[in-house]
Coordinates of C-alpha atoms in Angstrom, one line a residue:
M1 CA 58.7 109.6 182.8
K2 CA 60.2 106.1 183.3
K3 CA 63.5 105.9 181.2
I4 CA 64.6 102.7 179.6
L5 CA 67.8 101.9 177.7
I6 CA 67.7 99.0 175.2
I7 CA 71.2 97.4 174.4
D8 CA 71.0 95.1 171.4
D9 CA 73.3 94.7 168.4
E10 CA 70.3 93.7 166.3
V11 CA 69.3 97.2 165.2
N12 CA 65.9 96.3 163.8
V13 CA 64.9 94.4 167.0
A14 CA 66.0 97.4 169.1
L15 CA 64.1 99.8 166.8
L16 CA 60.8 97.9 166.9
L17 CA 61.1 97.4 170.7
S18 CA 61.8 101.0 171.2
K19 CA 58.8 102.2 169.1
F20 CA 56.5 99.7 171.0
L21 CA 57.7 101.0 174.4
I22 CA 57.4 104.7 173.4
R23 CA 53.8 104.0 172.4
N24 CA 53.2 102.7 175.9
G25 CA 54.5 105.8 177.6
F26 CA 58.2 105.1 178.2
D27 CA 61.1 107.3 177.4
V28 CA 63.4 105.0 175.4
S29 CA 67.0 105.1 174.1
T30 CA 69.0 102.5 172.3
A31 CA 72.6 101.3 172.0
S32 CA 74.0 98.7 169.7
S33 CA 76.9 97.5 171.8
G34 CA 78.0 97.0 175.4
T35 CA 80.4 99.9 175.1
G36 CA 77.8 102.1 173.7
G37 CA 75.4 101.1 176.4
M38 CA 77.8 102.0 179.2
E39 CA 78.5 105.4 177.5
A40 CA 74.7 106.0 177.4
L41 CA 74.4 105.2 181.1
K42 CA 77.0 107.8 181.9
V43 CA 75.0 110.6 180.5
G44 CA 71.4 109.4 181.1
D45 CA 69.6 108.6 184.3
Y46 CA 67.9 105.3 183.3
N47 CA 65.5 103.4 185.5
L48 CA 65.7 100.2 183.6
V49 CA 68.0 98.5 181.0
L50 CA 66.9 95.8 178.6
C51 CA 70.1 94.1 177.6
D52 CA 70.6 91.3 175.0
F53 CA 72.6 88.5 176.5
R54 CA 74.8 88.0 173.4
L55 CA 76.5 91.2 172.2
E56 CA 79.4 91.5 169.7
D57 CA 81.8 93.1 172.2
T58 CA 80.7 91.5 175.5
D59 CA 77.9 89.4 177.1
G60 CA 75.0 89.8 179.5
R61 CA 77.0 88.6 182.5
E62 CA 79.7 91.3 182.1
M63 CA 77.1 94.0 181.4
L64 CA 75.1 93.1 184.5
R65 CA 78.2 93.2 186.6
N66 CA 79.2 96.6 185.3
I67 CA 75.7 98.1 185.5
K68 CA 75.2 96.9 189.1
T69 CA 78.7 98.2 190.1
H70 CA 78.4 101.7 188.7
Y71 CA 74.6 102.2 188.6
P72 CA 73.1 100.1 191.4
K73 CA 69.7 101.8 191.3
T74 CA 69.2 100.8 187.6
G75 CA 67.2 97.6 187.1
V76 CA 68.3 95.1 184.4
I77 CA 66.2 92.7 182.3
I78 CA 68.1 90.2 180.1
I79 CA 66.9 89.5 176.5
T80 CA 67.9 86.0 175.6
G81 CA 67.4 83.2 173.2
Y82 CA 65.8 79.9 174.3
S83 CA 69.2 78.2 174.5
D84 CA 70.5 80.7 177.1
I85 CA 67.7 80.3 179.6
K86 CA 69.9 78.5 182.1
M87 CA 72.4 81.3 182.1
A88 CA 69.5 83.9 182.4
V89 CA 68.4 82.2 185.6
E90 CA 72.0 82.6 186.9
L91 CA 71.9 86.2 186.0
I92 CA 68.7 86.7 188.0
K93 CA 70.6 85.4 191.0
M94 CA 73.4 87.9 190.3
G95 CA 70.9 90.8 190.5
A96 CA 69.0 90.9 187.2
Y97 CA 65.2 91.4 187.7
D98 CA 64.0 89.0 185.0
Y99 CA 64.6 87.8 181.4
I100 CA 62.5 87.7 178.3
T101 CA 63.1 85.3 175.4
K102 CA 63.2 85.7 171.7
P103 CA 61.0 85.9 169.7
L104 CA 59.6 88.8 171.7
Y105 CA 55.9 89.0 172.5
P106 CA 54.5 92.5 173.3
D107 CA 52.3 91.4 176.2
E108 CA 55.1 89.5 177.8
I109 CA 57.5 92.4 177.4
L110 CA 55.1 95.0 178.8
N111 CA 54.1 92.8 181.7
T112 CA 57.7 92.0 182.7
I113 CA 58.7 95.7 182.5
N114 CA 55.7 96.9 184.6
K115 CA 56.5 94.3 187.2
A116 CA 60.1 95.4 187.3
F117 CA 59.1 98.9 188.1
E118 CA 56.7 97.8 190.7
T119 CA 59.0 95.4 192.5
H120 CA 62.8 95.2 192.0
Y121 CA 63.4 98.9 191.1
A122 CA 60.9 100.1 193.6
L123 CA 62.6 98.1 196.3
V124 CA 66.1 99.6 195.6
E125 CA 64.7 103.1 195.3
E126 CA 62.7 102.9 198.5
S127 CA 65.6 101.3 200.6
E128 CA 67.9 104.2 199.6
T129 CA 65.5 107.1 200.0
A130 CA 63.3 106.1 202.9
A131 CA 63.5 108.3 206.0
T132 CA 63.6 106.4 209.3
V133 CA 61.9 108.7 211.8
V134 CA 62.7 108.3 215.5
A135 CA 61.7 110.8 218.2
D136 CA 64.6 110.1 220.5
K137 CA 67.7 111.3 218.7
S138 CA 70.0 109.8 221.3
K139 CA 68.9 106.3 220.2
S140 CA 69.8 106.9 216.6
K141 CA 73.0 104.8 216.8
E142 CA 70.9 101.8 217.7
T143 CA 68.6 102.2 214.6
K144 CA 71.2 103.6 212.2
K145 CA 72.2 100.2 211.1
Q146 CA 68.6 99.3 210.2
V147 CA 67.4 99.8 206.6
F148 CA 63.7 100.2 206.2
A149 CA 61.5 100.2 203.2
G150 CA 59.4 103.0 201.7
E151 CA 56.4 103.5 204.0
F152 CA 57.9 102.0 207.1
V153 CA 58.5 104.7 209.7
A154 CA 59.8 103.7 213.2
G155 CA 57.4 105.8 215.4
T156 CA 57.2 106.6 219.1
S157 CA 53.9 104.8 220.0
K158 CA 54.0 101.7 222.1
A159 CA 52.6 99.6 219.2
S160 CA 55.2 100.9 216.8
K161 CA 58.1 100.2 219.1
E162 CA 56.9 96.7 219.6
L163 CA 56.6 96.2 215.9
L164 CA 60.2 97.5 215.4
R165 CA 61.4 95.2 218.2
Q166 CA 59.8 92.1 216.5
I167 CA 61.3 93.1 213.1
E168 CA 64.8 93.4 214.6
L169 CA 64.4 90.0 216.3
V170 CA 63.2 88.0 213.4
A171 CA 65.0 89.6 210.5
P172 CA 68.5 88.0 211.0
T173 CA 66.9 84.5 211.3
N174 CA 65.6 82.2 208.5
Y175 CA 62.1 81.9 210.0
S176 CA 59.0 81.9 207.9
V177 CA 56.8 84.9 209.0
I178 CA 53.1 85.6 209.0
I179 CA 52.2 89.3 209.0
L180 CA 48.6 89.9 210.1
G181 CA 46.9 93.3 209.7
E182 CA 44.1 95.2 208.1
S183 CA 44.4 96.3 204.5
G184 CA 46.7 99.3 204.0
T185 CA 48.7 98.9 207.3
G186 CA 52.0 98.5 205.4
K187 CA 52.5 94.7 205.5
E188 CA 54.6 94.6 202.4
S189 CA 56.8 97.4 203.7
V190 CA 57.5 95.3 206.8
A191 CA 58.2 92.3 204.7
K192 CA 60.8 94.4 202.7
S193 CA 62.3 95.7 205.9
I194 CA 62.7 92.1 207.2
H195 CA 64.4 91.1 203.9
L196 CA 66.7 94.2 203.9
N197 CA 67.9 93.5 207.4
S198 CA 68.5 89.8 206.8
P199 CA 71.6 88.0 205.5
R200 CA 69.6 87.7 202.2
H201 CA 69.5 91.5 201.6
N202 CA 71.7 91.2 198.5
Q203 CA 69.4 88.5 197.0
P204 CA 66.0 89.0 195.2
F205 CA 62.9 90.1 197.1
I206 CA 59.9 88.8 195.0
A207 CA 56.4 89.9 195.9
M208 CA 53.4 88.0 194.7
D209 CA 49.7 89.1 195.1
C210 CA 47.8 85.8 195.6
G211 CA 44.5 87.7 195.7
S212 CA 44.8 88.5 192.0
L213 CA 45.6 84.9 190.9
T214 CA 43.1 82.7 189.1
K215 CA 43.1 79.0 189.8
E216 CA 44.4 78.3 186.3
L217 CA 47.3 80.7 186.5
A218 CA 48.5 80.2 190.1
A219 CA 50.6 77.0 189.4
S220 CA 52.4 78.7 186.5
E221 CA 53.1 81.8 188.5
F222 CA 54.4 79.8 191.5
F223 CA 56.4 77.1 189.8
G224 CA 56.9 78.3 186.2
H225 CA 56.4 76.2 183.0
E226 CA 58.2 74.9 180.0
K227 CA 57.5 76.1 176.5
G228 CA 54.6 74.0 174.9
S229 CA 53.7 72.4 178.2
F230 CA 50.1 73.5 177.8
T231 CA 48.0 75.5 175.3
G232 CA 49.2 79.1 175.4
A233 CA 52.6 78.3 176.8
L234 CA 54.5 80.1 174.0
Y235 CA 57.7 80.5 176.0
T236 CA 59.5 79.0 179.0
K237 CA 58.5 80.9 182.2
I238 CA 60.4 81.1 185.5
G239 CA 58.1 80.9 188.5
H240 CA 58.2 83.1 191.5
F241 CA 59.9 80.4 193.7
E242 CA 62.7 80.1 191.2
M243 CA 63.0 83.8 190.8
A244 CA 63.3 84.3 194.6
N245 CA 65.9 81.5 195.0
G246 CA 68.5 82.6 197.5
G247 CA 66.3 85.5 198.6
T248 CA 62.8 86.2 200.0
L249 CA 59.4 85.3 198.5
F250 CA 56.5 87.5 199.8
L251 CA 53.0 86.1 199.4
D252 CA 50.3 88.7 200.0
E253 CA 46.7 87.6 200.7
V254 CA 47.7 83.9 200.8
G255 CA 44.3 82.9 202.2
N256 CA 42.8 83.4 198.7
L257 CA 44.6 80.5 197.2
S258 CA 42.6 77.5 196.1
Y259 CA 42.9 74.3 198.2
E260 CA 44.6 72.5 195.3
I261 CA 47.3 75.1 194.9
Q262 CA 47.8 75.0 198.7
A263 CA 48.6 71.3 198.4
A264 CA 51.2 71.9 195.7
L265 CA 52.6 74.8 197.7
L266 CA 52.9 72.6 200.8
R267 CA 55.0 70.0 198.9
T268 CA 57.3 72.7 197.6
V269 CA 57.8 74.3 201.1
Q270 CA 58.4 70.9 202.7
E271 CA 60.8 69.5 200.1
R272 CA 62.5 72.7 199.2
K273 CA 62.4 71.7 195.6
V274 CA 60.4 73.1 192.6
K275 CA 59.5 71.6 189.3
R276 CA 58.2 73.7 186.4
I277 CA 55.0 72.5 184.7
G278 CA 56.0 70.2 181.9
S279 CA 59.5 69.5 183.2
T280 CA 60.9 66.4 184.9
K281 CA 63.8 68.3 186.5
E282 CA 63.6 69.4 190.1
I283 CA 65.4 72.6 191.2
D284 CA 66.7 73.0 194.7
L285 CA 65.3 75.9 196.6
D286 CA 66.7 78.2 199.3
V287 CA 63.9 80.6 199.8
R288 CA 62.6 82.5 202.9
I289 CA 58.8 82.8 202.8
I290 CA 56.9 85.8 204.3
I291 CA 53.2 85.8 204.0
A292 CA 50.6 88.5 204.7
T293 CA 46.9 88.3 205.3
N294 CA 44.1 90.6 206.5
E295 CA 41.9 87.6 207.3
S296 CA 42.2 85.0 210.1
L297 CA 43.9 81.9 208.6
Q298 CA 42.7 79.9 211.7
E299 CA 39.2 80.8 210.9
G300 CA 39.9 79.7 207.3
I301 CA 41.1 76.4 208.7
S302 CA 37.9 75.9 210.7
K303 CA 35.9 76.5 207.6
G304 CA 37.9 74.1 205.5
K305 CA 39.3 76.9 203.2
F306 CA 42.9 76.8 204.4
R307 CA 45.2 73.8 205.0
E308 CA 46.2 73.5 208.7
D309 CA 49.5 71.7 207.8
L310 CA 50.4 74.6 205.4
Y311 CA 49.6 77.2 208.1
H312 CA 51.9 75.5 210.6
R313 CA 54.7 75.4 207.9
F314 CA 54.4 79.2 207.6
N315 CA 53.7 80.0 211.3
E316 CA 57.3 80.1 212.7
F317 CA 56.9 83.7 213.7
T318 CA 53.9 86.0 213.6
I319 CA 53.8 89.8 213.5
Y320 CA 50.7 91.9 214.1
M321 CA 50.4 95.1 212.2
P322 CA 48.6 97.7 214.3
P323 CA 46.0 99.8 212.5
L324 CA 46.8 103.4 212.0
R325 CA 44.2 104.5 214.5
E326 CA 46.1 102.7 217.3
R327 CA 49.4 104.4 216.5
G328 CA 48.6 107.7 218.2
G329 CA 51.3 110.3 217.5
D330 CA 52.8 108.2 214.7
I331 CA 50.0 109.5 212.5
M332 CA 51.7 112.9 212.2
L333 CA 55.1 111.4 211.9
L334 CA 53.8 109.4 208.9
A335 CA 52.0 112.5 207.5
E336 CA 55.2 114.5 207.6
H337 CA 57.1 111.7 206.0
F338 CA 54.6 111.4 203.2
L339 CA 54.5 115.2 202.8
R340 CA 58.3 115.2 202.2
I341 CA 57.8 112.5 199.5
A342 CA 55.0 114.4 197.9
N343 CA 57.0 117.6 197.8
N344 CA 59.8 115.8 196.0
E345 CA 57.4 114.3 193.5
L346 CA 55.6 117.5 192.8
G347 CA 58.5 120.0 193.1
R348 CA 56.6 121.8 195.9
S349 CA 57.5 123.2 199.3
V350 CA 54.5 122.6 201.5
E351 CA 55.8 122.8 205.0
V352 CA 53.1 122.6 207.7
F353 CA 49.7 121.3 208.6
A354 CA 47.1 123.7 209.9
P355 CA 46.2 123.0 213.6
E356 CA 42.7 122.0 212.7
V357 CA 44.1 119.5 210.1
I358 CA 46.3 117.9 212.8
D359 CA 43.2 117.7 215.1
C360 CA 41.2 116.1 212.3
F361 CA 43.9 113.6 211.5
M362 CA 44.2 112.5 215.1
N363 CA 40.4 112.0 215.4
Y364 CA 39.7 110.3 212.1
R365 CA 39.4 106.5 212.1
W366 CA 41.5 105.9 209.0
P367 CA 39.7 102.8 207.7
G368 CA 42.2 102.6 204.8
N369 CA 45.2 102.9 207.2
I370 CA 48.6 104.0 206.0
R371 CA 47.6 103.7 202.3
E372 CA 44.7 106.1 202.8
L373 CA 46.9 108.6 204.7
K374 CA 49.5 108.5 202.0
N375 CA 46.9 109.2 199.3
V376 CA 45.3 112.0 201.3
I377 CA 48.7 113.7 201.8
R378 CA 49.6 113.5 198.1
R379 CA 46.2 115.0 197.2
A380 CA 46.5 117.7 199.8
A381 CA 50.0 118.6 198.8
L382 CA 48.8 119.1 195.2
L383 CA 45.8 121.3 196.3
A384 CA 47.6 123.2 199.1
E385 CA 47.8 127.0 198.6
D386 CA 51.1 128.6 199.8
N387 CA 53.1 126.4 202.2
E388 CA 50.3 125.1 204.5
I389 CA 47.8 122.2 204.2
T390 CA 44.4 123.5 205.3
M391 CA 41.0 121.7 205.8
K392 CA 39.8 122.6 202.3
A393 CA 42.6 120.5 200.8
L394 CA 41.2 117.4 202.5
P395 CA 38.6 115.0 201.1
L396 CA 35.1 115.6 202.3
E397 CA 34.9 112.2 204.1
I398 CA 37.8 113.4 206.3
S399 CA 37.0 117.1 206.7
N400 CA 33.4 116.3 207.6
F401 CA 34.2 113.4 209.8
K402 CA 32.7 113.4 213.3
T403 CA 33.6 110.9 216.0
P404 CA 30.7 108.4 216.0
S405 CA 28.4 108.7 219.0
F406 CA 24.8 108.0 219.7
E407 CA 23.8 111.7 219.9
Q408 CA 25.4 112.7 216.6
S409 CA 23.3 112.6 213.5
T410 CA 25.8 114.3 211.1
Y411 CA 28.1 111.8 209.3
S412 CA 30.7 111.9 206.6
A413 CA 29.9 112.4 203.0
S414 CA 30.5 108.7 202.3
S415 CA 27.5 107.6 204.4
S416 CA 23.8 108.3 204.7
F417 CA 23.0 107.2 208.2
E418 CA 20.1 108.2 210.3
A419 CA 20.0 107.9 214.0
P420 CA 17.8 105.1 215.3
D421 CA 14.5 106.0 216.8
V422 CA 14.9 105.3 220.6
K423 CA 13.1 106.7 223.5
E424 CA 14.7 109.4 225.8
N425 CA 14.8 107.0 228.8
R426 CA 18.4 105.9 228.7
H427 CA 17.9 103.7 231.7
D428 CA 15.6 101.5 229.8
L429 CA 17.5 98.2 229.1
K430 CA 15.9 97.7 225.8
N431 CA 16.9 101.2 224.6
A432 CA 20.4 100.8 226.1
A433 CA 20.9 97.5 224.2
L434 CA 19.7 99.1 221.0
E435 CA 22.0 102.0 221.4
A436 CA 25.0 99.8 222.1
E437 CA 24.2 97.7 219.1
Y438 CA 23.9 100.8 216.9
E439 CA 27.2 102.2 218.0
T440 CA 29.0 98.8 217.5
I441 CA 27.6 98.5 213.9
I442 CA 28.5 102.1 213.1
R443 CA 32.1 101.6 214.4
V444 CA 32.7 98.3 212.6
L445 CA 31.3 99.7 209.3
R446 CA 33.6 102.7 209.5
E447 CA 36.6 100.5 210.3
V448 CA 36.0 98.4 207.1
N449 CA 35.1 101.5 204.9
F450 CA 31.4 100.4 204.8
N451 CA 32.2 96.9 203.4
K452 CA 29.1 95.1 204.6
T453 CA 30.4 91.6 203.9
R454 CA 33.5 92.3 205.9
A455 CA 31.5 94.0 208.7
A456 CA 29.3 90.9 209.0
E457 CA 32.3 88.7 209.3
I458 CA 33.8 90.9 212.1
L459 CA 30.4 91.1 213.9
K460 CA 30.1 87.3 213.5
I461 CA 26.7 87.5 211.8
D462 CA 25.6 86.7 208.3
R463 CA 25.1 89.5 205.7
K464 CA 21.3 89.2 205.8
T465 CA 21.2 89.5 209.6
L466 CA 23.4 92.7 209.3
Y467 CA 20.9 94.2 206.8
N468 CA 18.0 93.3 209.1
K469 CA 19.7 94.9 212.1
M470 CA 20.5 98.0 210.1
K471 CA 16.9 98.2 209.0
A472 CA 15.6 97.7 212.6
I473 CA 17.6 100.7 213.9
N474 CA 16.8 102.8 210.9
L475 CA 20.4 102.7 209.6
K476 CA 20.3 103.5 205.9

């Protein structure tokens, strides 16, 4: 369970906040002074501290400094009054994850705490516990200085070595980076690795999922807002640009942003200044921007969905994330890495993969890439009997998978395909073309996990045409 320590000399506030967080599944303790808080940290392994900025025996600045010195893995959120917001922003630059203002609003508190666990704390935890796997032990001195995040494993395949080389090249620079790759390939892990190996590694790494932003909320999330600047603005909010000042801002699925927000984003990137909604004050920015996308931004430019000038602002360096199926032997390196993590999480000692499981993993297409592999291993580690992962611990879509070919008519449990009705004469051009089209459609559908809209985009046909072709070759 996630453990939180509340340090606040207003006992009633601490008690109410404690009860609210306990109801939401957290393990919560309280302290009424800075000294009491430090004593509690000595005996308890806390993930997060909520600390009032003004305490009777100390202040938030001193508490943050002490916590970061003695308990660097513990995240800190500052509780502050409206008049202390400027100082709270300074504390964020010193290493606090975020701040919340009084009066306290339940939704704001819960949202801020959940984000803290997902980003700041997760980043620290991953960077310290991640195992960097290399096949050639003699080269460990070259990679020892590198700090990689969570799911990033430096493998032995040609694609992985090239990826590692590019990260090592661009990390020490201040270049903006575009990371291209299919969903689940580990784009955020690479972004974290670039940040951790850069001169900004002691500054904030702020991740932002642009795909989940509505047009109405995007400006507030990017730039922040002042209290009362619009209906519903109950408190002053610091935007992601300001939170990342001095560090790195990671924008995932940036192609989903509206054209209007792209224009505002361009101004901020060009001028290196940000202004909260409802404020007249401009704040100087020193932020490195890394963006990620699983779609072609150039195609978005040609369709008028993405600004070309913004693309060129971002495109100082591009990294291509190879899909898992192109990483060869790295599949088992990653599988072993995730098995170690799963063993730690579950308190188990599963040690090996059965030979048929290894063969299955190497032949499976992994449409969900690294994310899918990680989930499969976690599930298998839970279901494994004794110390070995066998085929019966795997999901049906993997254990029943057959490499697609024209002759095969047995497919995974996640599909209901029937082979097309073609004549036996393989030298007939019409049948040969039909067979090639069938195999191409099957391959693409599997790669995108049967997402027909995405498959149509890759095949460069519209969705209706794809349905017609599937119907023509009896593909149900």
